[in-house]
Short mmCIF file of C-alpha atoms in Angstrom, two decimals:
data_model
loop_
_atom_site.label_atom_id
_atom_site.label_comp_id
_atom_site.label_asym_id
_atom_site.label_seq_id
_atom_site.Cartn_x
_atom_site.Cartn_y
_atom_site.Cartn_z
CA GLN A 422 16.33 25.10 23.70
CA GLN A 423 19.62 26.10 25.35
CA VAL A 424 18.71 29.78 25.59
CA LEU A 425 15.06 29.46 26.62
CA LYS A 426 15.60 26.42 28.85
CA THR A 427 12.47 24.75 27.53
CA GLU A 428 11.75 21.83 25.22
CA PRO A 429 10.38 22.98 21.82
CA ILE A 430 7.87 21.00 19.77
CA SER A 431 8.50 20.26 16.12
CA ALA A 432 5.53 21.60 14.13
CA ALA A 433 6.85 21.00 10.59
CA PRO A 434 10.28 20.64 8.94
CA GLY A 435 12.16 23.74 10.13
CA VAL A 436 9.27 25.07 12.25
CA TRP A 437 9.10 24.76 16.05
CA TYR A 438 6.60 25.76 18.74
CA VAL A 439 7.78 27.10 22.11
CA PHE A 440 5.25 27.56 24.92
CA ARG A 441 5.59 30.02 27.77
CA LYS A 442 3.84 27.64 30.18
CA SER A 443 4.72 23.95 30.40
CA VAL A 444 1.09 22.98 31.07
CA ASP A 445 0.05 24.57 27.76
CA ARG A 446 2.75 22.56 26.00
CA GLU A 447 1.53 19.32 27.56
CA GLU A 448 -2.09 20.05 26.71
CA PHE A 449 -1.10 20.63 23.06
CA LEU A 450 0.85 17.35 22.93
CA ALA A 451 -1.93 15.34 24.57
CA LYS A 452 -4.41 16.52 21.92
CA ARG A 453 -1.97 15.76 19.07
CA TYR A 454 -2.17 12.01 19.70
CA MET A 455 -5.90 11.86 20.37
CA ILE A 456 -8.10 9.89 17.98
CA ARG A 457 -11.21 11.67 16.71
CA ILE A 458 -14.15 9.57 17.90
CA PRO A 459 -17.71 10.77 17.49
CA ALA A 460 -20.02 10.32 20.45
CA PRO A 461 -22.45 7.36 20.20
CA ARG A 462 -25.59 8.25 18.29
CA GLU A 463 -28.93 8.78 19.95
CA ARG A 464 -31.02 5.60 19.63
CA LYS A 465 -34.29 6.28 21.39
CA SER A 466 -36.28 9.03 23.00
CA ASP A 467 -36.15 10.02 26.66
CA THR A 468 -38.00 12.93 28.27
CA ALA A 469 -35.19 13.95 30.63
CA PHE A 470 -32.71 13.88 27.75
CA LYS A 471 -34.94 15.92 25.44
CA GLU A 472 -35.67 18.57 28.07
CA ASN A 473 -31.98 19.05 28.91
CA ARG A 474 -30.33 18.20 25.61
CA GLU A 475 -28.38 21.46 25.31
CA LEU A 476 -26.96 21.15 28.83
CA LEU A 477 -26.13 17.46 28.37
CA GLN A 478 -24.30 18.11 25.09
CA GLU A 479 -21.37 19.68 26.94
CA LEU A 480 -21.13 16.58 29.10
CA ILE A 481 -21.29 14.34 26.01
CA ASP A 482 -18.54 16.31 24.27
CA PHE A 483 -16.30 16.14 27.33
CA PHE A 484 -16.64 12.38 27.71
CA ALA A 485 -15.98 11.89 23.98
CA ILE A 486 -12.66 13.75 24.35
CA HIS A 487 -11.46 12.36 27.70
CA GLY A 488 -13.24 9.02 28.08
CA ARG A 489 -14.25 9.87 31.64
CA LEU A 490 -16.76 11.91 33.61
CA PRO A 491 -15.63 15.46 34.44
CA VAL A 492 -15.68 17.23 37.75
CA ALA A 493 -18.29 20.00 37.84
CA THR A 494 -15.68 22.78 37.45
CA GLU A 495 -14.51 21.34 34.12
CA LEU A 496 -17.86 22.19 32.53
CA ASP A 497 -19.33 25.65 32.02
CA GLN A 498 -22.74 24.24 32.98
CA GLY A 499 -21.47 21.67 35.48
CA THR A 500 -23.10 23.23 38.52
CA LYS A 501 -26.45 23.49 36.76
CA LEU A 502 -26.28 19.83 35.67
CA VAL A 503 -25.66 18.79 39.29
CA GLU A 504 -28.62 20.90 40.45
CA ILE A 505 -30.93 19.22 37.93
CA PHE A 506 -29.74 15.60 38.13
CA GLY A 507 -28.09 15.41 41.55
CA SER A 508 -24.66 14.51 40.12
CA LEU A 509 -22.81 14.34 36.82
CA ALA A 510 -22.88 10.54 37.03
CA ARG A 511 -26.69 10.59 37.13
CA ALA A 512 -26.74 13.09 34.28
CA PHE A 513 -24.59 10.78 32.19
CA ARG A 514 -26.87 7.83 32.93
CA VAL A 515 -29.60 9.80 31.15
CA VAL A 516 -27.29 10.02 28.14
CA GLU A 517 -26.65 6.27 28.28
CA VAL A 518 -30.40 5.59 28.21
CA VAL A 519 -30.69 7.05 24.69
CA THR A 520 -27.37 5.73 23.35
CA ASP A 521 -25.37 2.51 23.52
CA ARG A 522 -23.50 2.07 26.80
CA ASP A 523 -21.07 -0.41 25.22
CA GLU A 524 -19.98 2.26 22.74
CA TRP A 525 -19.12 4.60 25.62
CA LEU A 526 -17.06 1.84 27.23
CA ARG A 527 -15.17 1.27 23.96
CA LEU A 528 -14.60 5.00 23.65
CA SER A 529 -13.19 5.11 27.17
CA ASP A 530 -10.81 2.24 26.36
CA ARG A 531 -9.64 4.10 23.25
CA ARG A 532 -8.93 7.21 25.31
CA ARG A 533 -6.83 5.13 27.70
CA ILE A 534 -4.70 4.08 24.74
CA ASP A 535 -4.42 7.66 23.42
CA LEU A 536 -3.21 8.78 26.84
CA LEU A 537 -0.64 5.99 26.91
CA VAL A 538 0.69 7.01 23.48
CA TYR A 539 1.11 10.59 24.70
CA LEU A 540 2.92 9.46 27.86
CA ALA A 541 5.15 7.06 25.92
CA LEU A 542 6.39 9.88 23.70
CA LYS A 543 6.73 12.20 26.70
CA GLU A 544 9.41 9.85 28.06
CA PHE A 545 11.81 11.59 25.66
CA ASP A 546 11.46 14.75 27.78
CA GLY A 547 13.07 13.07 30.76
CA ASP A 548 11.70 12.90 34.28
CA TYR A 549 8.63 14.93 35.25
CA LYS A 550 6.00 15.18 37.97
CA MET A 551 2.23 15.02 37.87
CA SER A 552 2.10 18.76 38.64
CA ASP A 553 3.99 19.48 35.41
CA LEU A 554 0.97 18.30 33.41
CA ALA A 555 -2.23 20.15 32.60
CA SER A 556 -4.86 19.72 35.32
CA THR A 557 -7.25 17.97 32.93
CA THR A 558 -4.52 15.51 31.91
CA GLN A 559 -3.82 14.84 35.59
CA ARG A 560 -7.45 13.89 36.09
CA ASP A 561 -7.36 11.73 32.94
CA ILE A 562 -4.40 9.80 34.35
CA ARG A 563 -6.05 9.28 37.74
CA ALA A 564 -9.30 8.16 36.12
CA HIS A 565 -7.71 5.72 33.67
CA TYR A 566 -4.57 4.56 35.52
CA ARG A 567 -5.04 5.69 39.16
CA SER A 568 -1.46 7.01 39.40
CA LEU A 569 1.24 8.55 37.22
CA SER A 570 3.73 5.85 38.20
CA GLN A 571 1.43 3.10 36.94
CA ALA A 572 0.72 4.99 33.71
CA ARG A 573 4.43 5.63 33.10
CA LEU A 574 5.29 1.99 33.69
CA LEU A 575 2.90 0.94 30.92
CA ALA A 576 4.02 3.82 28.70
CA ARG A 577 7.67 2.76 28.94
CA LYS A 578 6.77 -0.79 27.96
CA LEU A 579 4.97 0.59 24.92
CA LEU A 580 7.92 2.79 24.01
CA PHE A 581 10.42 -0.06 24.38
CA ALA A 582 8.28 -2.19 22.06
CA VAL A 583 8.89 0.38 19.33
CA GLY A 584 12.61 -0.38 19.62
CA SER A 585 12.00 -3.87 18.23
CA LEU A 586 11.46 -4.35 14.50
CA ASP A 587 9.73 -7.64 15.32
CA SER A 588 7.16 -5.76 17.42
CA ILE A 589 6.69 -3.19 14.67
CA SER A 590 6.26 -5.88 12.02
CA LEU A 591 3.77 -7.78 14.18
CA ALA A 592 1.75 -4.60 14.78
CA CYS A 593 1.76 -3.87 11.03
CA ARG A 594 0.38 -7.33 10.30
CA SER A 595 -2.33 -6.97 12.94
CA SER A 596 -3.41 -3.47 11.91
CA THR A 597 -7.01 -3.14 10.74
CA VAL A 598 -6.11 -0.17 8.53
CA GLY A 599 -3.47 0.31 5.86
CA LYS A 600 -1.99 -1.55 2.91
CA LEU A 601 0.52 -4.19 4.00
CA THR A 602 3.56 -5.05 1.86
CA PRO A 603 6.57 -7.26 2.71
CA SER A 604 8.58 -4.21 3.77
CA ALA A 605 6.02 -1.67 5.06
CA LEU A 606 2.51 -0.68 6.00
CA TYR A 607 1.04 2.25 4.03
CA VAL A 608 -1.76 4.25 5.61
CA HIS A 609 -3.53 7.51 4.82
CA ILE A 610 -2.76 10.35 7.21
CA ASP A 611 -6.46 10.44 8.19
CA ALA A 612 -6.30 6.79 9.30
CA VAL A 613 -3.13 7.02 11.42
CA GLU A 614 -5.31 7.52 14.49
CA HIS A 615 -6.77 4.03 13.97
CA LEU A 616 -3.37 2.29 14.05
CA PRO A 617 -2.35 -0.01 16.93
CA ALA A 618 -0.74 1.88 19.83
CA VAL A 619 2.77 0.61 18.98
CA LEU A 620 2.53 2.06 15.48
CA LYS A 621 1.08 5.33 16.74
CA VAL A 622 4.15 5.72 18.96
CA TYR A 623 6.41 4.62 16.06
CA GLU A 624 4.95 7.33 13.81
CA GLY A 625 4.90 9.77 16.73
CA CYS A 626 8.67 9.41 17.11
CA ALA A 627 9.11 10.66 13.52
CA ARG A 628 6.67 13.52 14.02
CA ARG A 629 8.50 14.49 17.18
CA LEU A 630 11.60 15.05 15.05
CA ILE A 631 10.09 16.90 12.07
CA GLY A 632 6.49 17.78 12.92
CA ASP A 633 3.73 17.62 10.30
CA VAL A 634 4.92 17.45 6.69
CA PRO A 635 2.85 19.87 4.55
CA GLY A 636 1.17 18.14 1.63
CA ALA A 637 1.88 14.59 2.83
CA ASN A 638 -1.21 12.38 2.82
CA LEU A 639 0.24 8.85 3.06
CA VAL A 640 2.50 7.46 5.75
CA LYS A 641 4.84 4.55 5.06
CA LEU A 642 5.73 2.63 8.24
CA HIS A 643 8.85 0.66 7.37
CA ARG A 644 8.99 -2.89 8.73
CA ASP A 645 12.61 -3.71 7.79
CA SER A 646 14.27 -0.52 9.06
CA LYS A 647 13.44 2.15 11.62
CA LYS A 648 12.19 4.71 9.15
CA ILE A 649 8.95 6.57 8.52
CA SER A 650 8.19 8.04 5.10
CA TYR A 651 5.66 10.81 4.45
CA LEU A 652 4.38 10.66 0.88
CA ALA A 653 2.63 13.47 -1.00
CA TYR A 654 -0.01 12.55 -3.58
CA PRO A 655 -1.63 15.94 -4.37
CA ASP A 656 -4.43 14.37 -6.43
CA PHE A 657 -5.26 11.53 -4.03
CA ASP A 658 -8.94 12.42 -3.74
CA SER A 659 -9.62 13.32 -7.38
CA ASP A 660 -7.38 10.99 -9.42
CA PRO A 661 -8.20 7.24 -9.37
CA HIS A 662 -4.44 6.58 -9.65
CA PRO A 663 -2.58 9.60 -8.28
CA ALA A 664 1.14 10.08 -8.89
CA LEU A 665 3.75 10.47 -6.16
CA HIS A 666 5.01 14.06 -5.95
CA GLN A 667 7.34 14.04 -2.94
CA SER A 668 8.70 11.70 -0.29
CA ASP A 669 10.10 12.77 3.10
CA ILE A 670 11.97 9.90 4.77
CA VAL A 671 12.71 10.15 8.49
CA ASP A 672 15.55 7.92 9.68
CA LEU A 673 14.87 7.41 13.39
CA VAL A 674 18.30 5.90 14.06
CA GLU A 675 20.34 8.61 12.36
CA GLN A 676 17.73 11.28 13.22
CA ARG A 677 17.93 12.55 9.67
CA LEU A 678 15.43 13.75 7.08
CA GLU A 679 15.83 12.93 3.38
CA ARG A 680 13.55 14.56 0.81
CA ARG A 681 12.95 13.19 -2.67
CA ARG A 682 10.97 14.96 -5.38
CA TYR A 683 9.50 13.14 -8.36
CA SER A 684 9.24 14.80 -11.75
CA GLN A 685 5.67 14.61 -13.01
CA ASP A 686 7.05 14.40 -16.55
CA GLY A 687 8.74 11.08 -15.84
CA ASN A 688 7.55 7.55 -15.14
CA VAL A 689 6.35 8.21 -11.59
CA PRO A 690 4.94 5.71 -9.09
CA ILE A 691 1.13 5.66 -8.89
CA LEU A 692 -1.43 4.22 -6.48
CA HIS A 693 -4.04 1.49 -6.83
CA ARG A 694 -6.65 0.16 -4.39
CA LYS A 695 -6.88 3.54 -2.66
CA GLU A 696 -9.50 2.31 -0.21
CA THR A 697 -6.89 0.07 1.45
CA PHE A 698 -5.13 3.14 2.84
CA LEU A 699 -8.28 4.37 4.59
CA HIS A 700 -10.38 3.35 7.55
CA ARG A 701 -13.67 1.69 6.52
CA GLY A 702 -15.59 4.48 8.21
CA ASP A 703 -14.03 7.06 5.90
CA PRO A 704 -16.65 8.53 3.50
CA ARG A 705 -14.26 8.00 0.55
CA TRP A 706 -13.87 4.27 1.18
CA GLU A 707 -16.95 3.08 -0.69
CA GLY A 708 -16.22 5.08 -3.85
CA PHE A 709 -12.59 4.01 -4.02
CA SER A 710 -13.58 0.40 -3.39
CA ALA A 711 -16.00 0.52 -6.34
CA VAL A 712 -13.16 1.61 -8.66
CA THR A 713 -11.01 -1.29 -7.44
CA ALA A 714 -13.82 -3.79 -7.98
CA ALA A 715 -14.37 -2.56 -11.54
CA GLU A 716 -10.65 -2.77 -12.37
CA GLU A 717 -10.39 -6.26 -10.90
CA LYS A 718 -13.36 -7.35 -13.00
CA ALA A 719 -11.63 -5.94 -16.08
CA GLY A 720 -8.55 -8.06 -15.35
CA LEU A 721 -6.23 -5.10 -14.76
CA TYR A 722 -4.71 -6.58 -11.59
CA ALA A 723 -3.75 -9.96 -13.07
CA ASP A 724 -0.08 -8.97 -12.89
CA THR A 725 0.46 -6.38 -10.14
CA SER A 726 4.19 -6.17 -10.88
CA ILE A 727 3.52 -4.03 -13.99
CA ILE A 728 0.98 -1.52 -12.73
CA GLY A 729 2.94 0.44 -10.13
CA TYR A 730 4.23 3.09 -12.54
CA ARG A 731 2.29 5.48 -14.74
CA ASN A 732 3.78 4.51 -18.13
CA GLN A 733 3.27 0.76 -17.65
CA TRP A 734 -0.27 1.39 -16.40
CA ARG A 735 -1.10 3.42 -19.51
CA VAL A 736 0.30 0.72 -21.79
CA LEU A 737 -1.84 -1.90 -20.01
CA LEU A 738 -5.01 0.20 -20.35
CA GLU A 739 -4.33 0.83 -24.04
CA SER A 740 -3.69 -2.86 -24.70
CA LYS A 741 -7.17 -3.64 -23.34
CA GLY A 742 -8.85 -0.65 -24.95
CA LEU A 743 -9.82 0.79 -21.55
CA SER A 744 -9.62 4.06 -19.69
CA VAL A 745 -10.23 4.99 -16.06
CA VAL A 746 -12.54 7.98 -15.57
CA PRO A 747 -12.99 9.70 -12.16
CA SER A 748 -16.54 9.25 -10.87
CA ASP A 749 -17.25 12.99 -10.82
CA ARG A 750 -16.63 13.14 -14.60
CA SER A 751 -18.38 9.92 -15.58
#
C-alpha cells in the first residue's frame, strides 16, 4: 500500500488484490456485496415480448443486477431496443406485462440496500468523489439516492450501527435466515446475502480484513463480542451431521485472525438442523428439513445439551437402536 499508493483488497488470508485503475477496484467491491436475485418469472404470454425476447433479455438481466433502468449506452442492444419500443422505459413495460411488477419493485429495493452496504464499507477508504467510482455505480447512486452525499449519509448511519452490540444483537434476532443462539447467529455462506443490512456490513468488515476463507461454509456472527468466525464443515452437503474441521475467528477490535483446527479423530462438534443455516429458497432446505423432522419424531432432540458432539451423538443413537443414513444412500 505504501509503495503503490493504492488501497489493496483482501481476497483471502494472506492474499490481496491490487487494481491498476480505481474504477475497476470499485466495480469489483460493488459486486462483492450484491445479493444474487433471479429476475421475476414470466407469468403470461405477450406478442411484443415473444417477438423481442432475445433483445429484452439483456434489459432484464441489467435491471436484475442494478435495480434500475439503464441508459441506452449501457446495453449492447440499447439503441435497437429504443428503435423498436421508443424508449427503454417502454421496453421494460413490456417485460412487466408478462411478469409481476411488485417483484421488480422489491428487487429494486434490495439493490438499494446492496448499494448502501457497499458504500458503508467504502467509508474505511476515507474521503472520495463521485468521479472515483465506476460510471455504472455512479448511475446506480443517482437512480437510488439522487446524490452521493445523501447515499453516504445513510451509509455512515448503517456503519455506525455496526459499532453497537445492541444493534448487532437486534439484527440477529430479526434475521429471517440463520440459527440463533444466545451468543451468536450461525448462517451458511450461501445465505449471507439474505442477512439484514447491518449484519451484511458486520460480516463485510471481517471480510475486508481477511478476504474469503477457503473451505469455510458457515459464518458465526457473534452477538456478545465483535468477532466473526468462519467455520469449515467439508461434508456439510453429504453428511447429515457434519463435523467441524476448522475455525477462523476474526477479532474486529484487535484486527487479528485466530485459526483453530479440529482433529477428526477426537470428539469434534457436529451440526444438527442443517436447514436452519440456509435460506428457505435454497434447494437443499427441503431435504435437510426432512431429516430434522424424522429425528424429532424419533425423540433424538429431547435433550439438545448432549447432541452437539460426535461421541455423545453416537451413544444416543446406539441407546435407541437407531442410525442416520444420508438420503442418497437410503
